[in-house]
Every structure is written in C-alpha cells, then in structure tokens.
CSV table of C-alpha atoms in Angstrom, one decimal:
chain,number,residue,atom,x,y,z
A,1,SER,CA,-127.4,136.7,307.6
A,2,SER,CA,-126.3,138.7,304.5
A,3,GLY,CA,-125.2,142.3,304.2
A,4,CYS,CA,-122.2,141.8,306.6
A,5,GLY,CA,-120.2,144.5,304.8
A,6,GLY,CA,-116.5,144.6,304.0
A,7,GLY,CA,-114.0,142.1,302.6
A,8,GLY,CA,-116.5,140.7,300.0
A,9,VAL,CA,-118.2,138.6,302.7
A,10,ASP,CA,-121.6,137.3,301.5
A,11,PHE,CA,-122.9,135.9,304.8
A,12,CYS,CA,-122.0,136.1,308.5
A,13,GLY,CA,-123.1,134.3,311.6
A,14,THR,CA,-122.2,133.5,315.2
A,15,LEU,CA,-121.5,130.1,316.9
A,16,ASP,CA,-121.3,129.7,320.6
A,17,PHE,CA,-118.8,127.3,322.2
A,18,CYS,CA,-120.3,126.3,325.6
A,19,GLU,CA,-120.2,123.9,328.6
A,20,ASP,CA,-123.1,121.8,330.0
A,21,GLY,CA,-121.9,120.3,333.3
A,22,ASP,CA,-118.9,118.2,332.4
A,23,LYS,CA,-119.8,118.2,328.7
A,24,PHE,CA,-118.9,120.6,325.9
A,25,GLY,CA,-120.9,121.6,322.9
A,26,TYR,CA,-122.0,124.4,320.5
A,27,ALA,CA,-125.2,126.5,320.2
A,28,LEU,CA,-126.7,129.3,318.2
A,29,PRO,CA,-126.9,132.5,320.2
A,30,GLY,CA,-129.7,132.3,322.7
A,31,ASP,CA,-130.1,128.6,322.5
A,32,ASP,CA,-129.2,125.9,325.0
A,33,CYS,CA,-125.8,124.2,324.7
A,34,GLN,CA,-125.9,121.1,322.5
A,35,PRO,CA,-123.3,118.5,323.4
A,36,TYR,CA,-122.9,115.8,320.7
A,37,ASN,CA,-125.3,117.6,318.4
A,38,GLY,CA,-124.0,121.1,317.4
A,39,PRO,CA,-125.9,123.2,314.9
A,40,THR,CA,-125.6,122.1,311.3
A,41,ILE,CA,-123.8,124.7,309.2
A,42,ARG,CA,-124.7,124.9,305.5
A,43,LEU,CA,-122.4,126.5,302.9
A,44,ALA,CA,-122.6,127.1,299.2
A,45,PRO,CA,-119.8,127.0,296.6
A,46,GLY,CA,-118.7,130.5,295.4
A,47,LYS,CA,-119.7,132.3,298.6
A,48,LYS,CA,-117.5,133.9,301.4
A,49,TYR,CA,-118.5,133.5,305.0
A,50,ARG,CA,-117.5,135.1,308.3
A,51,LEU,CA,-118.2,133.0,311.4
A,52,THR,CA,-117.7,134.5,314.9
A,53,LEU,CA,-116.9,131.9,317.5
A,54,ARG,CA,-117.8,133.1,321.0
A,55,ASN,CA,-116.3,131.2,323.9
A,56,PHE,CA,-118.7,130.8,326.8
A,57,ALA,CA,-116.7,127.9,328.3
A,58,THR,CA,-114.1,128.2,331.0
A,59,ILE,CA,-111.2,127.0,328.9
A,60,SER,CA,-109.6,128.1,325.6
A,61,THR,CA,-110.8,126.6,322.3
A,62,ASN,CA,-110.8,127.1,318.6
A,63,LEU,CA,-112.6,125.7,315.5
A,64,HIS,CA,-111.4,123.3,312.8
A,65,THR,CA,-113.2,121.9,309.8
A,66,HIS,CA,-113.0,118.4,308.2
A,67,GLY,CA,-113.5,118.4,304.4
A,68,LEU,CA,-113.4,122.1,303.4
A,69,HIS,CA,-111.0,123.0,300.7
A,70,ILE,CA,-109.8,126.2,302.3
A,71,VAL,CA,-106.4,127.6,303.4
A,72,GLY,CA,-105.0,126.4,306.7
A,73,ALA,CA,-103.6,129.7,307.7
A,74,GLY,CA,-104.6,133.2,308.7
A,75,ASP,CA,-108.2,133.6,309.8
A,76,SER,CA,-109.4,130.6,307.7
A,77,ASP,CA,-108.6,127.2,309.3
A,78,ASP,CA,-105.4,127.7,311.3
A,79,ILE,CA,-105.5,125.3,314.3
A,80,THR,CA,-102.8,127.3,316.1
A,81,ARG,CA,-105.2,130.2,316.7
A,82,SER,CA,-107.3,130.2,319.9
A,83,VAL,CA,-109.9,132.1,321.8
A,84,ASP,CA,-109.9,132.4,325.6
A,85,SER,CA,-113.0,132.2,327.9
A,86,GLY,CA,-115.3,135.2,327.4
A,87,GLU,CA,-113.7,136.3,324.1
A,88,CYS,CA,-114.5,136.1,320.4
A,89,LEU,CA,-112.6,134.9,317.3
A,90,ASP,CA,-113.6,135.5,313.7
A,91,TYR,CA,-113.1,132.9,311.0
A,92,THR,CA,-113.4,133.7,307.2
A,93,TRP,CA,-114.3,130.8,304.9
A,94,ASP,CA,-113.9,131.6,301.3
A,95,ILE,CA,-115.6,128.7,299.5
A,96,PRO,CA,-114.3,128.4,295.8
A,97,LYS,CA,-116.7,128.2,292.9
A,98,ASP,CA,-115.4,124.7,292.1
A,99,HIS,CA,-115.7,123.4,295.7
A,100,PRO,CA,-117.4,120.0,295.7
A,101,GLY,CA,-120.5,119.5,297.7
A,102,GLY,CA,-120.3,117.1,300.6
A,103,THR,CA,-120.9,116.0,304.1
A,104,ASN,CA,-118.3,117.4,306.5
A,105,TRP,CA,-118.0,118.3,310.2
A,106,TYR,CA,-116.4,120.8,312.6
A,107,HIS,CA,-114.9,120.5,316.0
A,108,PRO,CA,-112.3,122.2,318.3
A,109,HIS,CA,-108.7,121.5,317.6
A,110,LEU,CA,-106.6,123.4,320.2
A,111,GLN,CA,-104.0,120.8,320.9
A,112,ILE,CA,-104.0,121.0,324.7
A,113,ASN,CA,-107.8,120.9,325.0
A,114,SER,CA,-109.0,119.1,321.8
A,115,GLU,CA,-109.2,115.6,323.3
A,116,SER,CA,-111.3,116.6,326.2
A,117,GLN,CA,-113.5,119.0,324.2
A,118,VAL,CA,-114.3,116.6,321.3
A,119,GLY,CA,-114.6,113.7,323.7
A,120,GLY,CA,-116.9,115.8,325.8
A,121,GLY,CA,-119.3,116.4,322.9
A,122,ALA,CA,-118.1,119.4,320.9
A,123,MET,CA,-118.9,118.7,317.3
A,124,GLY,CA,-121.4,119.4,314.5
A,125,LEU,CA,-122.2,118.8,310.9
A,126,LEU,CA,-121.0,121.1,308.1
A,127,ILE,CA,-122.6,120.6,304.7
A,128,VAL,CA,-121.6,122.1,301.4
A,129,ASP,CA,-124.5,122.2,299.0
A,130,ASP,CA,-124.2,120.1,295.8
A,131,ASN,CA,-122.2,121.9,293.1
A,132,LEU,CA,-124.0,121.4,289.9
A,133,HIS,CA,-121.2,122.9,287.9
A,134,ILE,CA,-119.0,120.0,288.6
A,135,ASN,CA,-121.7,117.4,289.3
A,136,PRO,CA,-124.5,118.3,286.9
A,137,ASP,CA,-126.1,114.8,287.1
A,138,VAL,CA,-126.9,114.9,290.9
A,139,PRO,CA,-130.3,113.2,291.0
A,140,LEU,CA,-133.4,115.0,292.2
A,141,TRP,CA,-134.0,112.6,295.1
A,142,ALA,CA,-130.7,113.8,296.7
A,143,SER,CA,-132.4,117.0,297.9
A,144,TYR,CA,-134.6,114.8,300.2
A,145,GLU,CA,-132.2,114.1,303.0
A,146,ARG,CA,-131.6,113.2,306.6
A,147,VAL,CA,-128.4,113.4,308.7
A,148,LEU,CA,-126.8,111.2,311.3
A,149,GLN,CA,-123.7,112.1,313.3
A,150,ILE,CA,-122.5,109.0,315.2
A,151,PHE,CA,-120.1,109.5,318.2
A,152,ARG,CA,-118.3,106.8,320.0
A,153,SER,CA,-116.0,106.8,322.9
A,154,PRO,CA,-114.9,104.4,325.7
A,155,ASP,CA,-116.4,106.8,328.3
A,156,VAL,CA,-119.9,107.4,327.0
A,157,GLY,CA,-120.4,104.7,324.4
A,158,TYR,CA,-122.5,105.6,321.3
A,159,ILE,CA,-124.5,108.8,320.8
A,160,THR,CA,-126.2,109.7,317.5
A,161,ASN,CA,-127.6,113.2,316.9
A,162,GLY,CA,-127.3,113.8,320.7
A,163,GLU,CA,-129.4,110.7,321.5
A,164,ASP,CA,-128.7,107.1,322.6
A,165,VAL,CA,-130.7,106.0,319.5
A,166,ALA,CA,-131.6,108.6,317.0
A,167,GLU,CA,-135.1,108.5,315.5
A,168,VAL,CA,-135.3,109.4,311.7
A,169,GLU,CA,-138.7,109.7,310.0
A,170,VAL,CA,-138.9,109.3,306.3
A,171,GLU,CA,-141.6,108.6,303.7
A,172,ARG,CA,-142.2,105.0,302.8
A,173,ASP,CA,-141.1,103.8,299.3
A,174,ARG,CA,-139.2,107.0,298.5
A,175,TRP,CA,-135.5,107.3,297.8
A,176,PHE,CA,-133.6,109.7,300.2
A,177,ARG,CA,-130.1,110.7,300.9
A,178,LEU,CA,-128.7,109.8,304.3
A,179,ARG,CA,-125.7,111.9,305.3
A,180,VAL,CA,-123.5,110.0,307.8
A,181,SER,CA,-120.6,111.4,309.9
A,182,VAL,CA,-118.7,109.2,312.3
A,183,VAL,CA,-116.7,110.7,315.1
A,184,ASP,CA,-114.5,108.2,317.0
A,185,PRO,CA,-111.5,109.4,319.0
A,186,LEU,CA,-110.1,105.9,318.8
A,187,ALA,CA,-110.4,105.9,315.0
A,188,VAL,CA,-111.5,102.2,314.9
A,189,PRO,CA,-113.1,101.3,311.5
A,190,ASP,CA,-116.1,99.1,311.5
A,191,ARG,CA,-119.2,98.2,309.5
A,192,PHE,CA,-122.3,100.3,308.9
A,193,LEU,CA,-125.6,98.9,307.7
A,194,ILE,CA,-129.4,99.6,307.6
A,195,GLU,CA,-131.5,96.6,308.2
A,196,GLY,CA,-134.7,96.0,306.1
A,197,CYS,CA,-134.1,98.9,303.6
A,198,ASN,CA,-132.4,99.1,300.3
A,199,PHE,CA,-129.3,101.3,300.6
A,200,MET,CA,-126.0,102.0,298.9
A,201,LYS,CA,-123.1,104.4,299.5
A,202,ILE,CA,-123.1,107.1,296.8
A,203,ALA,CA,-120.4,109.5,298.0
A,204,HIS,CA,-117.4,109.6,300.3
A,205,ASP,CA,-115.8,112.9,301.5
A,206,GLY,CA,-117.9,114.7,298.9
A,207,VAL,CA,-116.8,112.5,296.0
A,208,TRP,CA,-119.7,110.9,294.2
A,209,SER,CA,-119.3,107.2,293.3
A,210,SER,CA,-122.6,106.6,291.7
A,211,THR,CA,-125.8,108.3,290.6
A,212,VAL,CA,-127.7,105.0,290.0
A,213,PRO,CA,-129.7,104.1,293.2
A,214,ILE,CA,-129.3,100.3,293.6
A,215,PRO,CA,-127.1,98.2,291.2
A,216,PRO,CA,-127.2,94.4,291.4
A,217,SER,CA,-123.7,94.5,293.0
A,218,ARG,CA,-124.6,96.5,296.0
A,219,LEU,CA,-123.0,95.7,299.3
A,220,SER,CA,-124.9,94.7,302.4
A,221,ARG,CA,-122.6,96.8,304.7
A,222,TYR,CA,-119.9,99.4,304.4
A,223,LEU,CA,-116.7,100.1,306.2
A,224,LEU,CA,-116.5,103.5,307.9
A,225,ALA,CA,-113.5,104.8,309.9
A,226,GLY,CA,-113.1,107.2,312.8
A,227,SER,CA,-113.9,110.4,311.0
A,228,SER,CA,-115.6,109.1,307.9
A,229,ARG,CA,-118.1,111.3,306.0
A,230,SER,CA,-120.3,109.3,303.7
A,231,ASP,CA,-123.6,109.7,301.8
A,232,PHE,CA,-126.0,106.8,301.2
A,233,VAL,CA,-129.1,106.5,299.1
A,234,VAL,CA,-131.9,104.7,301.0
A,235,LYS,CA,-135.4,103.5,300.4
A,236,CYS,CA,-137.6,101.5,302.9
A,237,ASN,CA,-140.5,99.8,301.0
A,238,SER,CA,-142.8,99.2,303.9
A,239,GLU,CA,-144.0,100.8,307.1
A,240,GLY,CA,-141.9,99.9,310.2
A,241,ARG,CA,-138.9,100.7,312.3
A,242,PHE,CA,-135.6,99.7,310.7
A,243,ASP,CA,-132.4,99.6,312.7
A,244,VAL,CA,-129.3,101.5,311.6
A,245,ARG,CA,-126.3,99.7,313.0
A,246,PHE,CA,-122.7,100.6,313.4
A,247,ARG,CA,-120.1,98.3,314.9
A,248,GLY,CA,-122.9,95.8,315.8
A,249,ARG,CA,-124.9,98.4,317.8
A,250,THR,CA,-128.2,100.0,316.9
A,251,VAL,CA,-127.4,103.7,316.7
A,252,ALA,CA,-130.5,105.0,314.9
A,253,ARG,CA,-133.9,103.8,313.6
C-alpha cells in the first residue's frame, strides 16, 4: 500500500515467514503458508519500499534478496540481522532510478538456519519492472509474461511453482516472456529447454542480450546454474501441451 508515511517511503507491505509441518514458506497476511511458492514481490525503479517480515515459525530467520542493487547493511539487506519467533523486522529497499529491471528472488539467509529453511521451501520471486530509461527498446510482447521458479534438492526432487509439474497456460502463436528462477542448494548447472516451441534467452540477471525474438543462430537449450535468473522469449505455434525440461526432467508444461 502507499501512504506509509515517514522516511520518504513510497510503498509498504507485510510478508509472513511460516511453517507448514516440516516445511517452511512465506505468505501474505491471512493466507495459507506457501512452501516452494512464496508470494511474488514486484518493485519499480525509483521507488522506496518498507517490508515488514513477521516470523510465525518456531526458529529465527531473516530475508535476503538475489539481484537487487541495494546496500548490504543497515535495514536494507544485511544478512547478519535476524528476527526471532513471534517478532517482526522491518526492511527498507531504496530502488535507484537507474536500477535495471529483472527477474530476481528472495529467501532466508540466517547462517545457522538458512540451509534448512531454503531446503524446506522458503523462497519466492522478486521482479523489478522494466526500466525504460536504460532499456527504451524493451519490446511490447515482454509485458505478456509467465513465471517459473524451479527448486531441486536431493530430499524432495523437483518442485516448480509449488507443484511437481507446473501448468502454464498461454495463447497460441503469441510471443511471451517466460521468467525462470532456478533454486538448487547443490548449485549444479544443467540444461534448460522447451520442447515443441520457439524460444530464446533474452536476459540474464536483468541484463538484456537481445530484443529480436528468434535469430537464425538460436540455441536449442541453455545452461542454467544453481541460482540462475533468466528471461526467455517463447512462442508455441500450435495447440498442445509442451514440456519444459531442466536437467532431463519435465518441470512444467
């Protein structure tokens, strides 16, 4: 919401850290806990945000972002801060006017608990809107988008958007942007591909590599690592169900 008052903050919000059995996750206030599929947070360049993290779990936690160009100290993105069970902790994210747009993600990073909390499902997407001041040629089709956050661990295997195999519905014969985040505690790189559709990687960590949909030299698969954030342009020319595969496994359709 806006009108938060004080400190030049433009927008404020609340994110709950929670437990669901032996899993961890995030939720908006009043919603069910969402392991492996936390709420997507959207930010805009040139705006200042205050996020209150409420800890409803039984152990201490904190919040860390991947991809934001913000200070790693104070109440911004200092991983040495923590919030105990039943307490709250405020974060202030001051997004510069020249901050690039991009697909990012957030997760807990309290050293003694981060492995169990991220491995237990605490993660979510964090998207910064396209910055037309530094990328004025972002094509119109880029606003038609879908997202996939792919999680892999030896304990639970593969989970995408909180599902064993995520279902993504798009219009036939229309270019769209597919935002992909890979979360792999083992950080093993492997190949990503979409069977039966035209696709090409157009951005990595918020840096655009192309604005032309499909050049003749396109690759048939792309290497993604353990915390990769990549954007793809995709078009499926016929009706059907097309497999999205990572490391040889179907993670979405």
